[in-house]
mmCIF file of C-alpha atoms and ligand atoms in Angstrom:
data_model
loop_
_atom_site.group_PDB
_atom_site.id
_atom_site.type_symbol
_atom_site.label_atom_id
_atom_site.label_comp_id
_atom_site.label_asym_id
_atom_site.label_seq_id
_atom_site.Cartn_x
_atom_site.Cartn_y
_atom_site.Cartn_z
ATOM 1 C CA MET A 277 87.252 78.244 121.866
ATOM 2 C CA GLU A 278 88.925 75.590 119.752
ATOM 3 C CA ILE A 279 92.107 75.759 117.672
ATOM 4 C CA LEU A 280 91.870 74.296 114.171
ATOM 5 C CA SER A 281 94.506 73.545 111.531
ATOM 6 C CA THR A 282 94.526 74.696 107.916
ATOM 7 C CA SER A 283 93.606 71.192 106.666
ATOM 8 C CA ASP A 284 90.555 70.936 104.382
ATOM 9 C CA PRO A 285 88.412 69.042 106.937
ATOM 10 C CA ASP A 286 89.190 71.682 109.573
ATOM 11 C CA LEU A 287 88.417 74.513 107.147
ATOM 12 C CA GLU A 288 85.104 72.803 106.304
ATOM 13 C CA LYS A 289 84.305 72.564 109.991
ATOM 14 C CA ALA A 290 85.107 76.269 110.345
ATOM 15 C CA ALA A 291 82.878 77.098 107.375
ATOM 16 C CA GLU A 292 80.007 75.219 109.021
ATOM 17 C CA ALA A 293 80.549 77.227 112.178
ATOM 18 C CA LEU A 294 80.446 80.459 110.157
ATOM 19 C CA ALA A 295 77.185 79.340 108.543
ATOM 20 C CA ALA A 296 75.788 78.849 112.050
ATOM 21 C CA GLY A 297 76.663 82.451 112.944
ATOM 22 C CA LEU A 298 79.811 81.679 114.947
ATOM 23 C CA LEU A 299 83.080 83.644 114.822
ATOM 24 C CA VAL A 300 86.222 82.136 113.283
ATOM 25 C CA ALA A 301 89.628 83.815 113.454
ATOM 26 C CA PHE A 302 91.688 82.936 110.393
ATOM 27 C CA PRO A 303 95.115 83.757 108.976
ATOM 28 C CA THR A 304 95.586 86.019 105.971
ATOM 29 C CA GLU A 305 98.848 87.184 104.396
ATOM 30 C CA THR A 306 98.571 90.442 106.411
ATOM 31 C CA VAL A 307 97.248 89.765 109.931
ATOM 32 C CA TYR A 308 94.698 87.369 111.471
ATOM 33 C CA GLY A 309 91.082 88.316 110.802
ATOM 34 C CA LEU A 310 88.047 87.806 113.036
ATOM 35 C CA GLY A 311 85.680 86.272 110.498
ATOM 36 C CA ALA A 312 81.897 86.275 110.358
ATOM 37 C CA ASP A 313 79.481 85.503 107.538
ATOM 38 C CA ALA A 314 79.041 88.899 105.873
ATOM 39 C CA PHE A 315 75.301 88.324 105.355
ATOM 40 C CA ASN A 316 74.521 87.191 108.912
ATOM 41 C CA THR A 317 73.641 90.288 110.953
ATOM 42 C CA GLY A 318 73.703 88.370 114.242
ATOM 43 C CA ALA A 319 77.269 87.252 113.559
ATOM 44 C CA LEU A 320 78.260 90.777 112.496
ATOM 45 C CA ALA A 321 76.914 92.158 115.760
ATOM 46 C CA ARG A 322 79.017 89.595 117.655
ATOM 47 C CA VAL A 323 82.155 90.808 115.832
ATOM 48 C CA PHE A 324 81.641 94.362 117.100
ATOM 49 C CA GLU A 325 80.939 93.029 120.573
ATOM 50 C CA ALA A 326 83.946 90.650 120.666
ATOM 51 C CA LYS A 327 86.321 93.392 119.548
ATOM 52 C CA ASN A 328 84.671 96.093 121.606
ATOM 53 C CA ARG A 329 84.597 97.980 118.329
ATOM 54 C CA PRO A 330 82.516 101.142 117.965
ATOM 55 C CA SER A 331 79.591 100.598 115.618
ATOM 56 C CA PHE A 332 80.726 103.499 113.409
ATOM 57 C CA ASP A 333 83.860 101.600 112.311
ATOM 58 C CA PRO A 334 82.930 99.494 109.247
ATOM 59 C CA LEU A 335 84.304 96.019 108.463
ATOM 60 C CA ILE A 336 86.229 94.771 105.429
ATOM 61 C CA ILE A 337 84.430 92.119 103.365
ATOM 62 C CA HIS A 338 86.757 89.348 102.178
ATOM 63 C CA ILE A 339 86.069 87.538 98.918
ATOM 64 C CA ALA A 340 87.950 84.681 97.240
ATOM 65 C CA GLY A 341 88.231 86.215 93.782
ATOM 66 C CA PRO A 342 87.128 89.096 91.527
ATOM 67 C CA ASP A 343 84.126 87.030 90.377
ATOM 68 C CA ALA A 344 82.452 87.853 93.707
ATOM 69 C CA LEU A 345 83.021 91.607 93.339
ATOM 70 C CA PRO A 346 79.717 92.571 91.641
ATOM 71 C CA ARG A 347 77.739 90.819 94.366
ATOM 72 C CA ILE A 348 79.221 93.064 97.067
ATOM 73 C CA ALA A 349 80.076 96.277 95.235
ATOM 74 C CA ASP A 350 77.801 98.194 92.882
ATOM 75 C CA ILE A 351 80.434 98.412 90.181
ATOM 76 C CA ALA A 352 77.846 99.282 87.519
ATOM 77 C CA SER A 353 77.467 102.690 89.154
ATOM 78 C CA LEU A 354 81.153 103.571 88.762
ATOM 79 C CA ASP A 355 82.151 106.126 86.131
ATOM 80 C CA GLU A 356 84.481 105.109 83.329
ATOM 81 C CA LEU A 357 87.664 106.317 84.978
ATOM 82 C CA ALA A 358 86.915 104.583 88.274
ATOM 83 C CA SER A 359 86.029 101.304 86.525
ATOM 84 C CA ARG A 360 89.251 101.443 84.550
ATOM 85 C CA ARG A 361 91.251 101.984 87.732
ATOM 86 C CA LEU A 362 89.376 99.164 89.427
ATOM 87 C CA SER A 363 90.098 96.682 86.593
ATOM 88 C CA VAL A 364 93.808 97.454 86.562
ATOM 89 C CA LEU A 365 94.178 97.208 90.335
ATOM 90 C CA VAL A 366 92.198 93.976 90.534
ATOM 91 C CA GLU A 367 94.103 92.448 87.653
ATOM 92 C CA LYS A 368 97.546 93.375 88.940
ATOM 93 C CA LEU A 369 97.255 93.489 92.733
ATOM 94 C CA TRP A 370 94.542 90.988 93.694
ATOM 95 C CA PRO A 371 94.731 88.675 95.458
ATOM 96 C CA GLY A 372 96.874 90.641 97.893
ATOM 97 C CA PRO A 373 97.042 93.274 100.625
ATOM 98 C CA LEU A 374 94.904 95.916 98.926
ATOM 99 C CA THR A 375 91.412 96.808 100.180
ATOM 100 C CA LEU A 376 89.220 98.824 97.820
ATOM 101 C CA VAL A 377 86.420 101.128 98.975
ATOM 102 C CA LEU A 378 83.581 101.034 96.437
ATOM 103 C CA PRO A 379 79.852 101.799 96.296
ATOM 104 C CA LYS A 380 78.015 99.013 98.123
ATOM 105 C CA GLN A 381 75.340 96.645 96.913
ATOM 106 C CA ARG A 382 72.047 96.748 98.764
ATOM 107 C CA GLU A 383 72.382 93.086 99.753
ATOM 108 C CA VAL A 384 75.318 93.908 102.039
ATOM 109 C CA PRO A 385 73.994 94.502 105.584
ATOM 110 C CA ASP A 386 74.311 98.090 106.846
ATOM 111 C CA LEU A 387 75.840 96.699 109.998
ATOM 112 C CA ALA A 388 78.922 95.591 108.029
ATOM 113 C CA THR A 389 79.439 99.040 106.522
ATOM 114 C CA SER A 390 78.273 101.067 109.541
ATOM 115 C CA GLY A 391 75.545 102.545 107.416
ATOM 116 C CA LEU A 392 77.940 103.972 104.816
ATOM 117 C CA ALA A 393 77.030 103.911 101.126
ATOM 118 C CA THR A 394 80.413 102.320 100.441
ATOM 119 C CA VAL A 395 81.925 98.931 101.215
ATOM 120 C CA ALA A 396 85.568 97.950 101.774
ATOM 121 C CA LEU A 397 86.508 94.835 99.799
ATOM 122 C CA ARG A 398 89.577 92.680 99.935
ATOM 123 C CA CYS A 399 90.713 89.466 98.279
ATOM 124 C CA PRO A 400 93.377 87.826 100.479
ATOM 125 C CA SER A 401 96.068 85.703 98.835
ATOM 126 C CA HIS A 402 96.469 83.278 101.768
ATOM 127 C CA THR A 403 95.473 79.762 100.659
ATOM 128 C CA ALA A 404 93.607 78.854 103.857
ATOM 129 C CA ALA A 405 91.721 82.164 103.804
ATOM 130 C CA GLN A 406 90.749 81.620 100.173
ATOM 131 C CA LYS A 407 89.481 78.107 100.897
ATOM 132 C CA LEU A 408 87.574 79.186 103.995
ATOM 133 C CA ILE A 409 85.797 81.893 101.996
ATOM 134 C CA ARG A 410 84.948 79.454 99.188
ATOM 135 C CA PHE A 411 83.643 76.846 101.665
ATOM 136 C CA SER A 412 81.458 79.600 103.187
ATOM 137 C CA THR A 413 78.931 81.976 101.638
ATOM 138 C CA GLY A 414 81.724 83.564 99.597
ATOM 139 C CA ALA A 415 81.920 86.731 101.676
ATOM 140 C CA LEU A 416 83.438 87.009 105.151
ATOM 141 C CA ALA A 417 83.472 90.210 107.149
ATOM 142 C CA ALA A 418 86.786 90.250 108.997
ATOM 143 C CA PRO A 419 88.420 93.012 110.971
ATOM 144 C CA SER A 420 91.805 92.307 112.499
ATOM 145 C CA ALA A 421 91.348 89.758 115.317
ATOM 146 C CA ASN A 422 92.346 92.033 118.217
ATOM 147 C CA PRO A 423 90.430 94.151 120.714
ATOM 148 C CA PHE A 424 89.697 97.555 119.179
ATOM 149 C CA GLY A 425 92.650 99.945 119.382
ATOM 150 C CA PHE A 426 95.273 97.375 120.396
ATOM 151 C CA LEU A 427 98.109 95.530 118.633
ATOM 152 C CA SER A 428 97.115 93.498 115.581
ATOM 153 C CA PRO A 429 97.595 89.709 115.665
ATOM 154 C CA THR A 430 100.211 88.053 113.471
ATOM 155 C CA LYS A 431 100.080 84.654 115.228
ATOM 156 C CA ALA A 432 97.236 82.417 116.446
ATOM 157 C CA GLU A 433 98.503 82.839 120.030
ATOM 158 C CA HIS A 434 98.043 86.627 119.769
ATOM 159 C CA VAL A 435 94.375 86.006 118.960
ATOM 160 C CA ARG A 436 94.016 83.511 121.798
ATOM 161 C CA ASN A 437 95.695 85.817 124.303
ATOM 162 C CA GLN A 438 93.721 88.898 123.263
ATOM 163 C CA LEU A 439 90.266 87.520 122.400
ATOM 164 C CA GLY A 440 90.197 84.135 124.181
ATOM 165 C CA ASN A 441 86.673 82.778 124.422
ATOM 166 C CA ARG A 442 85.169 85.719 122.603
ATOM 167 C CA VAL A 443 85.995 83.787 119.427
ATOM 168 C CA ASP A 444 84.631 80.284 118.711
ATOM 169 C CA TYR A 445 87.449 78.896 116.545
ATOM 170 C CA ILE A 446 90.977 79.983 115.664
ATOM 171 C CA ILE A 447 92.559 78.550 112.526
ATOM 172 C CA ASP A 448 96.290 78.333 113.238
ATOM 173 C CA GLY A 449 98.216 79.073 110.065
ATOM 174 C CA GLY A 450 101.452 80.064 111.823
ATOM 175 C CA ARG A 451 102.955 83.497 111.545
ATOM 176 C CA THR A 452 101.443 85.769 108.902
ATOM 177 C CA GLU A 453 103.744 86.548 106.005
ATOM 178 C CA LEU A 454 103.397 90.323 105.683
ATOM 179 C CA GLY A 455 102.636 91.300 109.259
ATOM 180 C CA LEU A 456 100.889 94.611 108.472
ATOM 181 C CA GLU A 457 97.289 95.203 107.441
ATOM 182 C CA SER A 458 96.192 95.831 103.875
ATOM 183 C CA THR A 459 96.308 99.259 102.280
ATOM 184 C CA VAL A 460 92.814 100.797 102.160
ATOM 185 C CA LEU A 461 92.205 102.759 98.950
ATOM 186 C CA ASP A 462 89.076 104.790 98.235
ATOM 187 C CA LEU A 463 88.343 104.606 94.514
ATOM 188 C CA GLY A 464 85.247 106.795 94.676
ATOM 189 C CA ARG A 465 87.178 110.076 94.348
ATOM 190 C CA GLU A 466 88.471 111.882 91.313
ATOM 191 C CA ILE A 467 91.930 111.349 92.760
ATOM 192 C CA PRO A 468 91.892 108.065 94.689
ATOM 193 C CA VAL A 469 92.781 108.365 98.379
ATOM 194 C CA ILE A 470 94.811 106.011 100.552
ATOM 195 C CA LEU A 471 92.793 105.909 103.773
ATOM 196 C CA ARG A 472 95.230 103.555 105.486
ATOM 197 C CA PRO A 473 98.802 102.859 104.353
ATOM 198 C CA GLY A 474 99.531 99.124 104.462
ATOM 199 C CA GLY A 475 100.936 96.065 102.735
ATOM 200 C CA THR A 476 100.634 97.488 99.208
ATOM 201 C CA SER A 477 102.874 100.528 98.784
ATOM 202 C CA ARG A 478 101.657 103.861 97.441
ATOM 203 C CA GLU A 479 104.404 103.581 94.811
ATOM 204 C CA ALA A 480 103.018 100.242 93.526
ATOM 205 C CA ILE A 481 99.518 101.733 93.240
ATOM 206 C CA GLU A 482 100.666 104.928 91.513
ATOM 207 C CA GLU A 483 102.631 102.938 88.983
ATOM 208 C CA LEU A 484 99.352 101.400 87.842
ATOM 209 C CA ILE A 485 96.759 104.188 88.142
ATOM 210 C CA GLY A 486 98.723 107.411 88.468
ATOM 211 C CA PRO A 487 98.793 109.839 91.408
ATOM 212 C CA VAL A 488 96.828 109.068 94.557
ATOM 213 C CA GLU A 489 96.476 111.122 97.705
ATOM 214 C CA LEU A 490 97.394 110.036 101.178
ATOM 215 C CA SER A 491 94.769 110.949 103.703
ATOM 216 C CA VAL A 492 96.378 112.387 106.798
ATOM 217 C CA GLY A 493 95.072 111.065 110.109
ATOM 218 C CA SER A 494 92.043 112.763 111.473
ATOM 219 C CA VAL A 495 91.469 113.672 115.078
ATOM 220 C CA SER A 496 87.772 114.340 114.621
ATOM 221 C CA ALA A 497 85.220 112.068 116.262
ATOM 222 C CA LYS A 498 83.987 110.915 112.870
ATOM 223 C CA PRO A 499 86.969 110.378 110.554
ATOM 224 C CA ILE A 500 86.478 109.452 106.866
ATOM 225 C CA SER A 501 87.959 106.035 107.547
ATOM 226 C CA PRO A 502 87.673 105.050 111.174
ATOM 227 C CA GLY A 503 91.078 103.321 110.962
ATOM 228 C CA GLN A 504 92.370 106.878 110.951
ATOM 229 C CA LEU A 505 91.458 107.242 114.603
ATOM 230 C CA ILE A 506 94.465 108.875 116.073
ATOM 231 C CA SER A 507 95.088 106.352 118.860
ATOM 232 C CA HIS A 508 95.221 102.839 117.482
ATOM 233 C CA TYR A 509 97.498 99.794 117.247
ATOM 234 C CA ALA A 510 98.615 100.578 120.802
ATOM 235 C CA PRO A 511 100.645 98.394 123.161
ATOM 236 C CA MET A 512 99.774 98.399 126.873
ATOM 237 C CA ALA A 513 102.961 100.273 127.735
ATOM 238 C CA PRO A 514 103.141 103.920 126.634
ATOM 239 C CA LEU A 515 105.149 104.287 123.437
ATOM 240 C CA VAL A 516 107.389 107.199 122.488
ATOM 241 C CA LEU A 517 108.494 107.625 118.893
ATOM 242 C CA HIS A 518 111.964 108.832 117.872
ATOM 243 C CA LYS A 519 113.552 109.882 114.576
ATOM 244 C CA GLN A 520 116.089 107.472 113.098
ATOM 245 C CA GLY A 521 119.450 107.692 114.831
ATOM 246 C CA GLU A 522 118.034 109.593 117.822
ATOM 247 C CA LEU A 523 117.259 106.527 119.900
ATOM 248 C CA ALA A 524 120.809 105.169 120.113
ATOM 249 C CA LEU A 525 121.859 108.447 121.766
ATOM 250 C CA ILE A 526 119.408 108.258 124.676
ATOM 251 C CA PRO A 527 120.637 106.400 127.779
ATOM 252 C CA GLU A 528 118.438 103.463 128.736
ATOM 253 C CA ALA A 529 116.329 103.772 131.871
ATOM 254 C CA THR A 530 115.197 100.844 134.063
ATOM 255 C CA GLY A 531 112.028 99.137 132.885
ATOM 256 C CA GLU A 532 112.249 100.690 129.458
ATOM 257 C CA GLY A 533 112.015 98.665 126.239
ATOM 258 C CA ARG A 534 113.250 99.583 122.774
ATOM 259 C CA LEU A 535 112.171 98.877 119.233
ATOM 260 C CA TYR A 536 114.888 99.746 116.740
ATOM 261 C CA PHE A 537 114.260 99.803 113.015
ATOM 262 C CA SER A 538 117.741 98.539 112.129
ATOM 263 C CA SER A 539 120.841 97.524 114.049
ATOM 264 C CA PRO A 540 121.642 99.954 116.894
ATOM 265 C CA GLY A 541 125.201 98.659 117.413
ATOM 266 C CA ASP A 542 125.828 97.716 121.057
ATOM 267 C CA MET A 543 122.690 96.929 122.970
ATOM 268 C CA ALA A 544 122.723 97.542 126.684
ATOM 269 C CA VAL A 545 119.717 95.385 127.626
ATOM 270 C CA PRO A 546 119.199 92.839 124.834
ATOM 271 C CA GLU A 547 116.180 91.144 126.460
ATOM 272 C CA ARG A 548 114.246 94.423 126.392
ATOM 273 C CA THR A 549 115.429 95.420 122.921
ATOM 274 C CA ARG A 550 114.056 94.328 119.552
ATOM 275 C CA VAL A 551 115.395 95.141 116.099
ATOM 276 C CA LEU A 552 112.855 95.048 113.239
ATOM 277 C CA SER A 553 115.549 94.199 110.690
ATOM 278 C CA GLN A 554 119.284 94.088 111.366
ATOM 279 C CA SER A 555 119.962 94.929 107.726
ATOM 280 C CA GLY A 556 117.196 97.549 107.500
ATOM 281 C CA ASP A 557 115.041 95.478 105.135
ATOM 282 C CA LEU A 558 111.492 96.888 105.033
ATOM 283 C CA THR A 559 109.774 93.583 104.248
ATOM 284 C CA GLU A 560 111.485 91.858 107.157
ATOM 285 C CA ALA A 561 110.749 94.831 109.416
ATOM 286 C CA ALA A 562 107.031 94.808 108.539
ATOM 287 C CA ALA A 563 106.795 91.072 109.203
ATOM 288 C CA ASN A 564 108.373 91.507 112.648
ATOM 289 C CA PHE A 565 106.557 94.681 113.629
ATOM 290 C CA PHE A 566 103.467 93.573 115.586
ATOM 291 C CA ASP A 567 105.146 90.376 116.771
ATOM 292 C CA MET A 568 107.990 92.292 118.418
ATOM 293 C CA LEU A 569 105.612 94.804 119.964
ATOM 294 C CA HIS A 570 103.574 91.908 121.406
ATOM 295 C CA GLU A 571 106.821 90.472 122.837
ATOM 296 C CA LEU A 572 107.916 93.775 124.362
ATOM 297 C CA ASP A 573 104.454 94.357 125.751
ATOM 298 C CA SER A 574 104.509 90.988 127.527
ATOM 299 C CA LEU A 575 107.482 92.239 129.618
ATOM 300 C CA ASN A 576 105.331 94.763 131.536
ATOM 301 C CA LEU A 577 107.553 97.680 130.608
ATOM 302 C CA SER A 578 107.039 101.196 131.921
ATOM 303 C CA LEU A 579 107.843 102.676 128.508
ATOM 304 C CA ILE A 580 108.651 101.565 124.962
ATOM 305 C CA ARG A 581 110.891 103.803 122.867
ATOM 306 C CA ALA A 582 110.594 103.123 119.146
ATOM 307 C CA GLU A 583 112.495 104.364 116.125
ATOM 308 C CA GLU A 584 110.880 105.519 112.853
ATOM 309 C CA ALA A 585 111.319 103.495 109.664
ATOM 310 C CA PRO A 586 112.335 105.127 106.364
ATOM 311 C CA ALA A 587 109.320 106.968 104.943
ATOM 312 C CA TYR A 588 108.841 105.007 101.714
ATOM 313 C CA GLY A 589 107.244 101.683 100.689
ATOM 314 C CA LEU A 590 106.252 99.535 103.661
ATOM 315 C CA GLY A 591 108.086 102.032 105.894
ATOM 316 C CA ALA A 592 105.171 104.462 105.438
ATOM 317 C CA ALA A 593 102.792 101.836 106.838
ATOM 318 C CA ILE A 594 105.118 101.025 109.756
ATOM 319 C CA ASN A 595 105.403 104.732 110.631
ATOM 320 C CA ASP A 596 101.628 105.165 110.428
ATOM 321 C CA ARG A 597 101.183 102.361 112.993
ATOM 322 C CA LEU A 598 103.958 103.770 115.208
ATOM 323 C CA ARG A 599 102.475 107.272 115.231
ATOM 324 C CA ARG A 600 99.066 105.963 116.251
ATOM 325 C CA ALA A 601 100.616 103.655 118.854
ATOM 326 C CA ALA A 602 102.470 106.676 120.262
ATOM 327 C CA SER A 603 99.512 109.018 120.370
ATOM 328 C CA ASN A 604 98.401 107.893 123.848
ATOM 329 C CA THR A 605 101.497 109.365 125.403
HETATM 330 O O1 LIG B 979 94.775 93.345 106.250
HETATM 331 C C1 LIG B 979 93.631 93.651 106.598
HETATM 332 O O2 LIG B 979 92.969 94.523 106.017
HETATM 333 C C2 LIG B 979 93.035 92.906 107.810
HETATM 334 C C3 LIG B 979 92.871 91.438 107.418
HETATM 335 C C4 LIG B 979 92.157 90.638 108.488
HETATM 336 O O3 LIG B 979 92.245 91.343 106.179
HETATM 337 N N1 LIG B 979 91.791 93.488 108.194
HETATM 338 C C5 LIG B 979 91.721 94.699 108.827
HETATM 339 O O4 LIG B 979 90.453 95.086 109.190
HETATM 340 O O5 LIG B 979 92.708 95.358 109.059
HETATM 341 P P1 LIG B 979 90.173 96.261 110.228
HETATM 342 O O6 LIG B 979 88.720 96.198 110.503
HETATM 343 O O7 LIG B 979 91.067 96.146 111.376
HETATM 344 O O8 LIG B 979 90.460 97.561 109.414
HETATM 345 C C6 LIG B 979 89.559 97.942 108.388
HETATM 346 C C7 LIG B 979 89.804 99.369 108.028
HETATM 347 C C8 LIG B 979 89.361 100.286 109.117
HETATM 348 O O9 LIG B 979 90.302 101.329 109.227
HETATM 349 C C9 LIG B 979 88.011 100.795 108.614
HETATM 350 O O10 LIG B 979 87.713 102.044 109.128
HETATM 351 C C10 LIG B 979 88.266 100.853 107.121
HETATM 352 O O11 LIG B 979 89.033 99.709 106.864
HETATM 353 N N2 LIG B 979 87.003 100.766 106.356
HETATM 354 C C11 LIG B 979 86.148 99.730 106.287
HETATM 355 N N3 LIG B 979 85.091 100.019 105.502
HETATM 356 C C12 LIG B 979 85.278 101.278 105.061
HETATM 357 C C13 LIG B 979 84.533 102.158 104.211
HETATM 358 N N4 LIG B 979 83.376 101.797 103.670
HETATM 359 N N5 LIG B 979 85.044 103.387 103.970
HETATM 360 C C14 LIG B 979 86.227 103.764 104.517
HETATM 361 N N6 LIG B 979 86.982 102.978 105.320
HETATM 362 C C15 LIG B 979 86.508 101.758 105.592
HETATM 363 MG MG1 LIG B 980 92.394 96.606 112.912
#
């Protein structure tokens, strides 16, 4: 495994590697992705293998701009309402942390979509990601660059620590700006459905296309969106989730770590305590979320107690991750 920079020559080298079927982890504005050429089935198979990801969990295809949309998604088959919604969302929210689930084009390998008739498409706003896609075939399949079910990577070192030599190159773009994955929105329903809350808030989407539904997590073996698997985004240590305010009232036990949403006042064991945002700012909290969990997890704690975020905007996405992280316990 080799670390590359975000310079043009390094991105060109990475694009060549992708063309040869190798795996390249790259930064986006949300989290690091484990990239493979979306049309290379050998490379796609290696992504599932490297992540230890079940084959029923489809990948997101990343494109550099809306011009590439018709090549991946069969947008001609959409009804009028769905196409109108698509145009507005693409115009206002792309590039950015919004993944759209649309009918797939036949050219897209079934391996990428786990045999579904739909494809998840995202246009990241990160400059290095955009360039890498343009230097490549124009479509990169990229799940988050972590082993399946574990904490998502917001720094190159998280990818190196978690995937090591299972990835060929890591492009180091520093810490990702948003820190939480994209929102996944299914546009193929009469009322669109948020399959995964994320970096684009429900409120921002509803302002543009009207009411959407939020799919509640499924515990079935075959959920609608596999990211809804109940246990996901988990640290090594068991995690217990508390309502806001509750955590500060529980005495701290030895070997226990804490993740507060906002300032808890006096902290008994500062080295085992993290605060997502002292001032309670949701953007700052989201950016710190996975990073702080990685830090706490490196302390070999017996338990992590975490506090819920407010239930709106990015807080909904933070709480979704926390609930899934807590579901092992
Ligand atoms: O921010 C992100 O979206 C990051 C960066 C790297 O772009 N990527 C990411 O990918 O989070 P991943 O594979 O960790 O999550 C993709 C989610 C999964 O929950 C998957 O089940 C869902 O998208 N998904 C993919 N294709 C789908 C489809 N056709 N229908 C429904 N859900 C789909
Ligand atoms: Mg993931």
